[in-house]
mmCIF file of C-alpha atoms in Angstrom:
data_model
loop_
_atom_site.group_PDB
_atom_site.id
_atom_site.type_symbol
_atom_site.label_atom_id
_atom_site.label_comp_id
_atom_site.label_asym_id
_atom_site.label_seq_id
_atom_site.Cartn_x
_atom_site.Cartn_y
_atom_site.Cartn_z
ATOM 1 C CA MET A 26 15.317 15.133 -51.352
ATOM 2 C CA SER A 27 12.252 17.115 -52.305
ATOM 3 C CA GLU A 28 12.081 20.618 -53.630
ATOM 4 C CA TRP A 29 11.812 22.871 -50.764
ATOM 5 C CA LYS A 30 9.416 26.117 -51.380
ATOM 6 C CA ARG A 31 9.171 29.182 -49.828
ATOM 7 C CA TYR A 32 5.989 30.702 -48.532
ATOM 8 C CA LYS A 33 5.182 33.813 -46.669
ATOM 9 C CA LEU A 34 3.371 32.649 -43.595
ATOM 10 C CA SER A 35 0.420 35.219 -43.752
ATOM 11 C CA ASP A 36 -0.283 32.995 -46.812
ATOM 12 C CA ILE A 37 -0.204 29.620 -44.960
ATOM 13 C CA ALA A 38 -1.172 30.707 -41.251
ATOM 14 C CA SER A 39 -3.366 33.127 -39.550
ATOM 15 C CA LEU A 40 -2.147 35.535 -36.932
ATOM 16 C CA SER A 41 -3.555 36.847 -33.786
ATOM 17 C CA ASN A 42 -3.386 38.127 -30.320
ATOM 18 C CA GLY A 43 -4.584 36.812 -27.397
ATOM 19 C CA ILE A 44 -6.766 37.660 -25.070
ATOM 20 C CA ASN A 45 -6.539 41.312 -22.138
ATOM 21 C CA PHE A 46 -7.852 41.360 -18.684
ATOM 22 C CA ASP A 47 -7.167 42.798 -15.380
ATOM 23 C CA LYS A 48 -6.322 41.031 -12.299
ATOM 24 C CA SER A 49 -9.665 40.118 -11.240
ATOM 25 C CA ALA A 50 -9.647 37.588 -13.801
ATOM 26 C CA TYR A 51 -7.336 35.713 -12.233
ATOM 27 C CA THR A 52 -9.433 32.854 -10.764
ATOM 28 C CA SER A 53 -9.646 28.802 -11.756
ATOM 29 C CA GLY A 54 -11.251 28.418 -15.311
ATOM 30 C CA VAL A 55 -8.706 28.338 -18.059
ATOM 31 C CA LYS A 56 -5.383 27.568 -18.330
ATOM 32 C CA LEU A 57 -3.897 30.715 -19.524
ATOM 33 C CA ILE A 58 0.058 31.116 -21.681
ATOM 34 C CA GLY A 59 1.951 34.205 -20.411
ATOM 35 C CA VAL A 60 5.034 35.387 -20.961
ATOM 36 C CA ALA A 61 6.586 34.049 -18.057
ATOM 37 C CA ASP A 62 5.947 30.348 -19.365
ATOM 38 C CA PHE A 63 8.270 30.421 -22.128
ATOM 39 C CA LYS A 64 11.500 30.280 -21.593
ATOM 40 C CA ASP A 65 13.288 27.748 -23.764
ATOM 41 C CA ARG A 66 10.401 25.164 -23.519
ATOM 42 C CA ILE A 67 9.154 23.580 -26.845
ATOM 43 C CA TYR A 68 5.487 22.222 -25.324
ATOM 44 C CA PRO A 69 3.961 24.448 -22.409
ATOM 45 C CA ASP A 70 4.194 23.022 -18.730
ATOM 46 C CA TYR A 71 0.706 23.033 -18.428
ATOM 47 C CA ASN A 72 0.643 21.865 -14.809
ATOM 48 C CA SER A 73 2.629 25.196 -13.922
ATOM 49 C CA LEU A 74 -0.058 27.650 -15.507
ATOM 50 C CA GLN A 75 -1.953 29.818 -14.239
ATOM 51 C CA GLU A 76 -6.024 30.243 -14.496
ATOM 52 C CA VAL A 77 -8.107 32.709 -15.509
ATOM 53 C CA ASP A 78 -12.530 33.232 -15.485
ATOM 54 C CA SER A 79 -13.673 31.605 -18.410
ATOM 55 C CA LYS A 80 -15.829 34.611 -19.308
ATOM 56 C CA VAL A 81 -13.370 36.881 -20.194
ATOM 57 C CA VAL A 82 -12.425 33.642 -22.916
ATOM 58 C CA ARG A 83 -14.404 34.106 -26.287
ATOM 59 C CA LYS A 84 -14.285 31.346 -28.402
ATOM 60 C CA CYS A 85 -11.885 32.533 -30.809
ATOM 61 C CA ASP A 86 -8.950 32.563 -28.278
ATOM 62 C CA TYR A 87 -8.805 29.388 -27.422
ATOM 63 C CA LEU A 88 -5.736 27.525 -28.809
ATOM 64 C CA GLU A 89 -5.847 24.113 -30.248
ATOM 65 C CA ARG A 90 -3.820 21.343 -31.074
ATOM 66 C CA GLY A 91 -0.686 22.374 -33.029
ATOM 67 C CA ASP A 92 -1.239 26.165 -32.604
ATOM 68 C CA VAL A 93 2.693 28.129 -32.100
ATOM 69 C CA VAL A 94 2.286 30.818 -29.537
ATOM 70 C CA PHE A 95 4.804 33.530 -29.747
ATOM 71 C CA VAL A 96 6.251 36.082 -27.199
ATOM 72 C CA ARG A 97 4.723 39.231 -28.902
ATOM 73 C CA SER A 98 5.847 41.898 -26.060
ATOM 74 C CA ASN A 99 8.297 42.243 -23.025
ATOM 75 C CA GLY A 100 10.832 44.463 -21.599
ATOM 76 C CA ASN A 101 13.033 41.481 -21.896
ATOM 77 C CA LYS A 102 13.882 41.739 -25.575
ATOM 78 C CA GLU A 103 15.789 38.400 -25.547
ATOM 79 C CA LEU A 104 12.215 36.843 -25.111
ATOM 80 C CA VAL A 105 10.363 38.436 -27.791
ATOM 81 C CA GLY A 106 10.032 35.750 -30.757
ATOM 82 C CA ARG A 107 10.190 32.722 -28.592
ATOM 83 C CA CYS A 108 7.788 30.194 -29.040
ATOM 84 C CA MET A 109 5.708 27.119 -27.647
ATOM 85 C CA MET A 110 3.585 24.545 -29.384
ATOM 86 C CA ILE A 111 0.116 23.125 -28.279
ATOM 87 C CA ASP A 112 0.410 19.421 -27.895
ATOM 88 C CA GLN A 113 -2.452 18.690 -26.222
ATOM 89 C CA ASP A 114 -6.341 19.107 -26.394
ATOM 90 C CA ILE A 115 -7.057 20.750 -23.130
ATOM 91 C CA PRO A 116 -8.959 24.501 -22.546
ATOM 92 C CA VAL A 117 -6.153 26.773 -22.932
ATOM 93 C CA THR A 118 -6.040 30.681 -24.158
ATOM 94 C CA TYR A 119 -2.890 32.758 -24.251
ATOM 95 C CA SER A 120 -2.392 36.293 -22.739
ATOM 96 C CA GLY A 121 -2.368 39.782 -25.309
ATOM 97 C CA PHE A 122 1.460 40.024 -24.796
ATOM 98 C CA CYS A 123 1.552 36.851 -27.279
ATOM 99 C CA ILE A 124 0.584 35.854 -30.882
ATOM 100 C CA LYS A 125 -1.168 32.711 -31.924
ATOM 101 C CA LEU A 126 -0.029 31.132 -35.556
ATOM 102 C CA ARG A 127 -2.256 28.585 -36.721
ATOM 103 C CA LEU A 128 -1.471 26.642 -40.059
ATOM 104 C CA MET A 129 -4.621 26.777 -42.559
ATOM 105 C CA ASP A 130 -3.881 23.342 -44.185
ATOM 106 C CA LYS A 131 -2.119 20.412 -41.848
ATOM 107 C CA SER A 132 -1.941 18.367 -44.686
ATOM 108 C CA PHE A 133 0.675 20.383 -46.570
ATOM 109 C CA PHE A 134 2.395 21.967 -43.323
ATOM 110 C CA GLU A 135 3.076 20.162 -40.149
ATOM 111 C CA PRO A 136 3.091 22.082 -36.891
ATOM 112 C CA ILE A 137 5.863 20.411 -34.984
ATOM 113 C CA PHE A 138 8.274 21.357 -38.076
ATOM 114 C CA PHE A 139 7.235 24.557 -38.188
ATOM 115 C CA ASN A 140 7.791 25.052 -34.427
ATOM 116 C CA TYR A 141 11.513 23.517 -34.507
ATOM 117 C CA LEU A 142 11.599 25.977 -37.810
ATOM 118 C CA PHE A 143 10.566 29.308 -35.521
ATOM 119 C CA ARG A 144 13.729 28.159 -33.279
ATOM 120 C CA THR A 145 16.772 28.561 -36.148
ATOM 121 C CA ARG A 146 18.754 31.218 -35.675
ATOM 122 C CA GLN A 147 17.701 32.290 -39.855
ATOM 123 C CA PHE A 148 14.420 32.285 -38.883
ATOM 124 C CA ARG A 149 14.970 34.453 -35.339
ATOM 125 C CA LYS A 150 17.300 36.644 -38.055
ATOM 126 C CA ALA A 151 14.382 37.056 -40.353
ATOM 127 C CA MET A 152 11.674 37.730 -37.712
ATOM 128 C CA THR A 153 13.459 40.354 -35.329
ATOM 129 C CA GLY A 154 15.697 41.980 -38.142
ATOM 130 C CA THR A 155 18.818 41.289 -36.401
ATOM 131 C CA ALA A 156 21.916 38.419 -36.569
ATOM 132 C CA VAL A 157 21.322 36.990 -33.227
ATOM 133 C CA GLY A 158 17.973 37.286 -31.927
ATOM 134 C CA ALA A 159 15.069 39.929 -30.633
ATOM 135 C CA ASN A 160 16.197 43.337 -30.645
ATOM 136 C CA ILE A 161 12.749 44.810 -30.637
ATOM 137 C CA GLN A 162 10.208 44.927 -27.913
ATOM 138 C CA ASN A 163 7.016 44.191 -29.941
ATOM 139 C CA LEU A 164 6.618 41.551 -32.094
ATOM 140 C CA SER A 165 3.482 42.838 -34.561
ATOM 141 C CA GLN A 166 1.253 40.041 -36.759
ATOM 142 C CA SER A 167 2.548 41.921 -39.951
ATOM 143 C CA ARG A 168 6.270 41.653 -39.248
ATOM 144 C CA LEU A 169 5.701 37.774 -38.438
ATOM 145 C CA GLY A 170 3.265 37.150 -41.300
ATOM 146 C CA ASN A 171 5.655 39.058 -43.569
ATOM 147 C CA CYS A 172 8.383 36.460 -42.695
ATOM 148 C CA GLU A 173 9.183 33.562 -45.166
ATOM 149 C CA VAL A 174 9.843 30.281 -45.196
ATOM 150 C CA CYS A 175 11.329 27.583 -47.022
ATOM 151 C CA VAL A 176 9.894 23.804 -46.556
ATOM 152 C CA PRO A 177 10.128 20.725 -48.324
ATOM 153 C CA ASN A 178 6.837 18.330 -48.944
ATOM 154 C CA ILE A 179 4.831 17.218 -45.748
ATOM 155 C CA GLU A 180 6.591 13.899 -45.906
ATOM 156 C CA GLU A 181 9.956 15.383 -45.071
ATOM 157 C CA GLN A 182 8.757 17.712 -42.917
ATOM 158 C CA ARG A 183 7.513 14.988 -40.688
ATOM 159 C CA GLU A 184 10.827 12.938 -40.702
ATOM 160 C CA ILE A 185 12.880 16.214 -39.313
ATOM 161 C CA ALA A 186 9.875 16.567 -37.305
ATOM 162 C CA THR A 187 10.491 13.060 -36.072
ATOM 163 C CA ILE A 188 14.051 12.973 -35.976
ATOM 164 C CA LEU A 189 14.214 16.564 -33.471
ATOM 165 C CA SER A 190 11.291 15.125 -31.622
ATOM 166 C CA ARG A 191 13.048 11.947 -30.330
ATOM 167 C CA TYR A 192 15.958 14.621 -29.016
ATOM 168 C CA ASP A 193 13.171 16.437 -26.706
ATOM 169 C CA SER A 194 11.187 13.034 -25.611
ATOM 170 C CA LEU A 195 14.432 11.594 -23.830
ATOM 171 C CA ILE A 196 14.885 15.257 -22.666
ATOM 172 C CA GLU A 197 11.680 15.528 -21.256
ATOM 173 C CA ASN A 198 12.132 11.678 -19.723
ATOM 174 C CA TYR A 199 15.148 13.283 -18.108
ATOM 175 C CA GLN A 200 13.664 15.961 -16.530
ATOM 176 C CA LYS A 201 11.356 13.731 -14.958
ATOM 177 C CA GLN A 202 13.920 11.719 -13.480
ATOM 178 C CA ILE A 203 15.337 14.885 -12.026
ATOM 179 C CA LYS A 204 12.039 15.753 -10.432
ATOM 180 C CA LEU A 205 11.792 12.543 -8.782
ATOM 181 C CA LEU A 206 15.079 12.888 -7.308
ATOM 182 C CA GLU A 207 14.486 16.796 -6.221
ATOM 183 C CA GLU A 208 10.815 14.929 -4.667
ATOM 184 C CA ALA A 209 13.081 12.068 -2.870
ATOM 185 C CA ALA A 210 15.420 14.797 -1.205
ATOM 186 C CA GLN A 211 12.558 16.979 0.070
ATOM 187 C CA ARG A 212 10.635 13.984 1.412
ATOM 188 C CA LEU A 213 13.521 12.802 3.310
ATOM 189 C CA TYR A 214 14.156 16.252 4.536
ATOM 190 C CA LYS A 215 10.556 16.435 5.762
ATOM 191 C CA GLU A 216 10.879 12.910 6.932
ATOM 192 C CA TRP A 217 13.228 13.444 9.233
ATOM 193 C CA PHE A 218 13.616 16.831 10.048
ATOM 194 C CA VAL A 219 9.383 17.868 10.126
ATOM 195 C CA ASP A 220 7.848 15.065 11.420
ATOM 196 C CA LEU A 221 11.142 13.923 12.817
ATOM 197 C CA HIS A 222 11.555 10.589 11.982
ATOM 198 C CA PHE A 223 15.098 10.562 11.873
ATOM 199 C CA PRO A 224 17.219 7.723 13.089
ATOM 200 C CA GLY A 225 17.210 6.827 16.471
ATOM 201 C CA HIS A 226 14.487 9.204 17.177
ATOM 202 C CA GLU A 227 12.211 6.387 19.084
ATOM 203 C CA LYS A 228 14.783 6.769 21.633
ATOM 204 C CA THR A 229 15.099 10.188 21.513
ATOM 205 C CA LYS A 230 13.055 12.655 24.026
ATOM 206 C CA ILE A 231 11.243 15.707 22.653
ATOM 207 C CA VAL A 232 11.372 18.719 24.739
ATOM 208 C CA ASP A 233 9.491 21.690 23.629
ATOM 209 C CA GLY A 234 9.078 20.458 19.852
ATOM 210 C CA VAL A 235 12.983 19.677 19.972
ATOM 211 C CA PRO A 236 14.793 16.511 19.832
ATOM 212 C CA GLU A 237 17.137 16.358 22.733
ATOM 213 C CA GLY A 238 20.526 16.915 21.865
ATOM 214 C CA TRP A 239 19.604 19.216 19.103
ATOM 215 C CA GLU A 240 21.072 22.723 19.362
ATOM 216 C CA LYS A 241 19.692 26.697 18.164
ATOM 217 C CA LYS A 242 22.321 28.395 16.704
ATOM 218 C CA LYS A 243 22.124 31.561 14.261
ATOM 219 C CA ILE A 244 22.935 31.270 10.201
ATOM 220 C CA SER A 245 26.177 32.921 11.215
ATOM 221 C CA GLU A 246 27.518 30.177 13.079
ATOM 222 C CA VAL A 247 26.805 27.391 10.896
ATOM 223 C CA CYS A 248 28.297 28.665 7.789
ATOM 224 C CA GLU A 249 29.910 32.129 6.190
ATOM 225 C CA THR A 250 27.936 34.356 4.406
ATOM 226 C CA ILE A 251 29.353 36.245 1.453
ATOM 227 C CA GLY A 252 27.346 38.929 -0.950
ATOM 228 C CA GLY A 253 28.378 39.278 -4.879
ATOM 229 C CA GLY A 254 30.243 42.192 -6.232
ATOM 230 C CA THR A 255 29.102 44.956 -8.705
ATOM 231 C CA PRO A 256 31.628 45.493 -11.785
ATOM 232 C CA SER A 257 30.240 48.634 -14.031
ATOM 233 C CA THR A 258 28.233 46.649 -16.851
ATOM 234 C CA LYS A 259 29.432 50.003 -18.851
ATOM 235 C CA ASN A 260 33.155 48.318 -18.512
ATOM 236 C CA ILE A 261 32.284 45.487 -21.871
ATOM 237 C CA GLU A 262 36.099 44.423 -21.542
ATOM 238 C CA TYR A 263 35.493 43.181 -17.709
ATOM 239 C CA TYR A 264 33.659 40.218 -19.670
ATOM 240 C CA GLU A 265 35.059 39.839 -23.320
ATOM 241 C CA GLY A 266 37.119 37.170 -22.919
ATOM 242 C CA GLY A 267 36.580 36.567 -19.160
ATOM 243 C CA THR A 268 37.271 32.808 -17.699
ATOM 244 C CA ILE A 269 35.611 33.242 -14.615
ATOM 245 C CA SER A 270 32.486 31.981 -14.167
ATOM 246 C CA TRP A 271 29.922 34.897 -13.565
ATOM 247 C CA VAL A 272 26.316 34.175 -12.033
ATOM 248 C CA THR A 273 23.336 36.475 -12.223
ATOM 249 C CA PRO A 274 19.886 35.882 -10.465
ATOM 250 C CA THR A 275 18.530 35.022 -14.119
ATOM 251 C CA ASP A 276 20.548 31.867 -14.359
ATOM 252 C CA ILE A 277 18.222 30.815 -11.433
ATOM 253 C CA THR A 278 14.818 30.206 -13.164
ATOM 254 C CA ARG A 279 13.365 27.463 -11.144
ATOM 255 C CA LYS A 280 10.661 28.322 -8.726
ATOM 256 C CA ASN A 281 10.374 25.954 -5.660
ATOM 257 C CA SER A 282 13.147 23.755 -6.513
ATOM 258 C CA LEU A 283 17.063 23.918 -6.486
ATOM 259 C CA CYS A 284 18.946 25.254 -9.907
ATOM 260 C CA LEU A 285 21.650 23.149 -10.905
ATOM 261 C CA LEU A 286 23.623 25.845 -12.088
ATOM 262 C CA SER A 287 25.643 26.576 -14.877
ATOM 263 C CA THR A 288 26.314 29.680 -16.847
ATOM 264 C CA GLU A 289 28.101 30.955 -20.555
ATOM 265 C CA LYS A 290 28.953 34.479 -18.360
ATOM 266 C CA LYS A 291 32.369 34.644 -17.537
ATOM 267 C CA ILE A 292 34.205 37.624 -16.072
ATOM 268 C CA THR A 293 38.023 38.527 -16.197
ATOM 269 C CA LYS A 294 40.475 38.794 -13.373
ATOM 270 C CA GLU A 295 40.869 42.013 -14.040
ATOM 271 C CA GLY A 296 36.865 42.886 -13.577
ATOM 272 C CA LEU A 297 36.555 40.383 -10.486
ATOM 273 C CA ILE A 298 39.527 42.826 -8.936
ATOM 274 C CA HIS A 299 37.361 46.240 -9.682
ATOM 275 C CA SER A 300 34.356 44.366 -7.750
ATOM 276 C CA SER A 301 33.442 43.489 -4.694
ATOM 277 C CA ALA A 302 32.820 39.809 -5.592
ATOM 278 C CA LYS A 303 34.706 36.725 -4.221
ATOM 279 C CA MET A 304 35.522 33.372 -5.620
ATOM 280 C CA LEU A 305 33.026 31.217 -4.264
ATOM 281 C CA PRO A 306 34.334 27.817 -3.791
ATOM 282 C CA SER A 307 32.594 24.607 -5.383
ATOM 283 C CA GLU A 308 28.848 23.417 -3.629
ATOM 284 C CA THR A 309 28.582 26.743 -2.243
ATOM 285 C CA ILE A 310 24.611 27.330 -1.640
ATOM 286 C CA LEU A 311 23.599 30.479 -3.859
ATOM 287 C CA MET A 312 20.197 32.179 -2.742
ATOM 288 C CA THR A 313 18.706 34.814 -4.780
ATOM 289 C CA SER A 314 18.241 37.772 -2.550
ATOM 290 C CA ARG A 315 17.015 40.745 -4.184
ATOM 291 C CA ALA A 316 13.695 41.633 -6.136
ATOM 292 C CA SER A 317 12.396 37.574 -6.616
ATOM 293 C CA VAL A 318 13.993 36.613 -2.994
ATOM 294 C CA GLY A 319 14.293 33.104 -1.988
ATOM 295 C CA TYR A 320 15.713 30.690 -5.374
ATOM 296 C CA PHE A 321 18.450 28.612 -4.786
ATOM 297 C CA GLY A 322 21.347 27.496 -6.700
ATOM 298 C CA ILE A 323 24.114 25.240 -6.027
ATOM 299 C CA CYS A 324 27.098 24.342 -8.671
ATOM 300 C CA ASP A 325 30.219 22.013 -8.882
ATOM 301 C CA PHE A 326 32.273 24.718 -10.147
ATOM 302 C CA GLU A 327 33.905 27.777 -8.663
ATOM 303 C CA VAL A 328 31.585 31.064 -9.380
ATOM 304 C CA CYS A 329 31.425 34.452 -8.324
ATOM 305 C CA THR A 330 27.996 36.242 -7.774
ATOM 306 C CA ASN A 331 26.384 39.881 -8.549
ATOM 307 C CA GLN A 332 24.920 41.856 -5.792
ATOM 308 C CA GLY A 333 21.760 39.879 -6.370
ATOM 309 C CA PHE A 334 22.987 36.844 -4.421
ATOM 310 C CA ILE A 335 23.774 35.993 -0.336
ATOM 311 C CA SER A 336 25.882 32.917 -0.805
ATOM 312 C CA CYS A 337 26.465 30.270 2.071
ATOM 313 C CA VAL A 338 29.888 28.169 2.667
ATOM 314 C CA PRO A 339 28.755 25.879 5.746
ATOM 315 C CA PHE A 340 31.824 25.795 8.104
ATOM 316 C CA GLU A 341 31.422 22.266 8.207
ATOM 317 C CA LYS A 342 31.246 20.064 4.947
ATOM 318 C CA ASP A 343 28.934 17.848 6.263
ATOM 319 C CA PHE A 344 26.272 20.913 6.668
ATOM 320 C CA GLN A 345 25.714 21.087 3.294
ATOM 321 C CA MET A 346 22.787 19.339 2.260
ATOM 322 C CA TYR A 347 20.595 20.124 5.779
ATOM 323 C CA LEU A 348 21.521 23.801 5.271
ATOM 324 C CA LEU A 349 20.112 24.045 1.831
ATOM 325 C CA TYR A 350 16.865 22.235 2.504
ATOM 326 C CA ASN A 351 16.773 23.784 5.678
ATOM 327 C CA LEU A 352 16.531 27.167 3.970
ATOM 328 C CA MET A 353 14.683 25.922 0.948
ATOM 329 C CA ASN A 354 11.628 25.210 3.330
ATOM 330 C CA ARG A 355 11.933 28.689 4.804
ATOM 331 C CA VAL A 356 11.525 30.616 1.781
ATOM 332 C CA GLU A 357 8.107 32.561 2.942
ATOM 333 C CA GLU A 358 10.105 33.323 6.419
ATOM 334 C CA ILE A 359 12.764 34.476 4.355
ATOM 335 C CA ARG A 360 10.616 36.681 2.142
ATOM 336 C CA ILE A 361 8.878 38.337 5.267
ATOM 337 C CA LYS A 362 12.097 39.469 6.374
ATOM 338 C CA ALA A 363 13.104 41.299 3.286
ATOM 339 C CA GLY A 364 12.568 45.033 2.734
ATOM 340 C CA GLY A 365 12.827 47.705 0.581
ATOM 341 C CA SER A 366 10.942 50.539 -0.975
ATOM 342 C CA THR A 367 12.116 49.505 -4.781
ATOM 343 C CA TYR A 368 12.367 46.177 -4.936
ATOM 344 C CA LEU A 369 12.502 43.817 -1.976
ATOM 345 C CA GLU A 370 15.658 42.448 -0.253
ATOM 346 C CA ILE A 371 16.804 40.850 2.505
ATOM 347 C CA SER A 372 20.142 41.936 4.331
ATOM 348 C CA LYS A 373 22.772 39.842 4.937
ATOM 349 C CA SER A 374 23.326 40.879 8.590
ATOM 350 C CA VAL A 375 19.322 40.041 8.562
ATOM 351 C CA PHE A 376 19.768 36.730 7.228
ATOM 352 C CA ARG A 377 23.158 35.987 9.124
ATOM 353 C CA ASN A 378 20.835 36.599 12.426
ATOM 354 C CA PHE A 379 18.021 33.641 11.150
ATOM 355 C CA ASP A 380 17.789 31.286 14.001
ATOM 356 C CA ILE A 381 18.812 27.712 12.752
ATOM 357 C CA ILE A 382 17.978 24.209 14.543
ATOM 358 C CA CYS A 383 21.334 21.924 14.590
ATOM 359 C CA PRO A 384 20.477 18.326 14.463
ATOM 360 C CA THR A 385 23.386 16.108 15.982
ATOM 361 C CA GLN A 386 26.565 15.191 14.135
ATOM 362 C CA ASN A 387 25.441 11.683 13.464
ATOM 363 C CA VAL A 388 21.954 13.068 11.950
ATOM 364 C CA ILE A 389 23.688 15.923 9.986
ATOM 365 C CA LYS A 390 26.059 13.357 8.737
ATOM 366 C CA GLU A 391 23.798 10.370 7.804
ATOM 367 C CA PHE A 392 21.553 12.887 5.910
ATOM 368 C CA GLN A 393 24.287 14.451 3.894
ATOM 369 C CA GLY A 394 25.384 10.354 3.109
ATOM 370 C CA LYS A 395 21.664 10.182 1.598
ATOM 371 C CA ALA A 396 20.914 13.297 0.140
ATOM 372 C CA HIS A 397 24.061 14.126 -1.213
ATOM 373 C CA PRO A 398 23.817 10.874 -3.723
ATOM 374 C CA LEU A 399 20.816 12.234 -4.815
ATOM 375 C CA LEU A 400 22.636 15.608 -5.959
ATOM 376 C CA GLU A 401 24.769 13.935 -7.758
ATOM 377 C CA ARG A 402 22.679 11.447 -9.564
ATOM 378 C CA THR A 403 20.688 14.634 -10.538
ATOM 379 C CA ARG A 404 23.836 16.355 -11.652
ATOM 380 C CA ILE A 405 24.720 13.109 -14.067
ATOM 381 C CA ILE A 406 21.666 13.549 -15.701
ATOM 382 C CA ALA A 407 21.504 17.118 -15.701
ATOM 383 C CA LYS A 408 24.959 16.212 -17.971
ATOM 384 C CA GLN A 409 23.163 14.228 -20.391
ATOM 385 C CA ILE A 410 20.161 16.579 -20.849
ATOM 386 C CA ARG A 411 22.646 19.773 -21.686
ATOM 387 C CA LEU A 412 24.813 17.256 -24.345
ATOM 388 C CA LEU A 413 21.146 16.138 -25.625
ATOM 389 C CA THR A 414 20.048 19.599 -25.923
ATOM 390 C CA GLU A 415 23.237 20.696 -27.770
ATOM 391 C CA ALA A 416 23.480 17.911 -30.141
ATOM 392 C CA ARG A 417 19.827 18.794 -31.090
ATOM 393 C CA ASP A 418 20.579 22.490 -31.725
ATOM 394 C CA ARG A 419 23.463 21.455 -33.756
ATOM 395 C CA LEU A 420 21.344 19.495 -35.824
ATOM 396 C CA LEU A 421 18.345 21.502 -36.225
ATOM 397 C CA PRO A 422 20.121 24.488 -38.549
ATOM 398 C CA LYS A 423 21.467 21.548 -40.657
ATOM 399 C CA LEU A 424 17.917 19.768 -41.104
ATOM 400 C CA MET A 425 16.259 22.951 -41.838
ATOM 401 C CA SER A 426 18.297 24.116 -44.472
ATOM 402 C CA GLY A 427 18.741 21.105 -46.286
ATOM 403 C CA GLU A 428 22.168 20.284 -45.396
ATOM 404 C CA ILE A 429 21.584 17.086 -43.904
ATOM 405 C CA GLU A 430 19.079 14.640 -46.503
ATOM 406 C CA CYS A 431 16.377 12.650 -44.609
ATOM 407 C CA LYS A 432 15.678 9.307 -45.996
ATOM 408 C CA GLN A 433 12.112 8.775 -46.780
#
């Protein structure tokens, strides 16, 4: 094992803040990394990035392969200090709420190694001054530059980076598989219920755009709609030592796709008693109903939610997948019906009164039989992603501290 040396970041890297611009700059041009793009990503999802006019981007504002970008400022303290590394040679810049770190000599310092190093609890503690993560709302260049890091020689840096990257390559491949499964389910829904090429459509008459035998009903006629609860956040004892899964809108983060819910938040039985929340059965469809309206999640375990949701429990089990994808394809309609002066919210009474076209029992059952296995396959892959992520995160601090020696 090589001797590990200590460096101050400002001695081995340059730091600079991102660009500031007004709303008029949002147009096709240069891809932009903003705070919302970080999440827990190792590298950016370039296809989802917004773009800004190239006129507002100076030459020094462009990011290069190997640059690490940090969240500099955000109202959510947990986001401050998160980072991603640029791994492609494409025109991309970063917002004024971010900081760029560029290693000066890549023959001595491997960017991928540092990208992982910056994700360790030890570095987060040094960067933010707290034991568990970001407790500051602004990360300055001086604070980041004053952080010290202990690193091995370049060969060992690359070896460590390779080991950790293998995990993330597998995770990325699994994520692509999940995306393909989601697209398959969406295509099936569109083929059957938008294009009306459902089984037996050749022999079915279409009357006023609706197949014969299909019925128009209200949402309230096909499922139970359940709101969430509001145990006081001041009563910490309601959460400490809790055993009941508690879901909040922040657990649903994936726009325009289904979120397979998992949550580490728990509430106690006493906390549940002191709230209006109900226990929701496994396979319940959860829809965000406040602020960010129209995000959907589903889980394979019992949960309770806060008031940011309307949850749907179909009266008939076979109606689940049809109801789910019907609603996911009506997000704009749902949001139009949302009101409120402080934040958007769709009320349970308004939502319950939505019309829904109900196919025949045979078609519904056949769609459930084809779509639900896609969901089950997605869950299996999502579990593999969780296991790989946990294994990588256990290995990360051991490699970065030198506890585990890399063979060269």
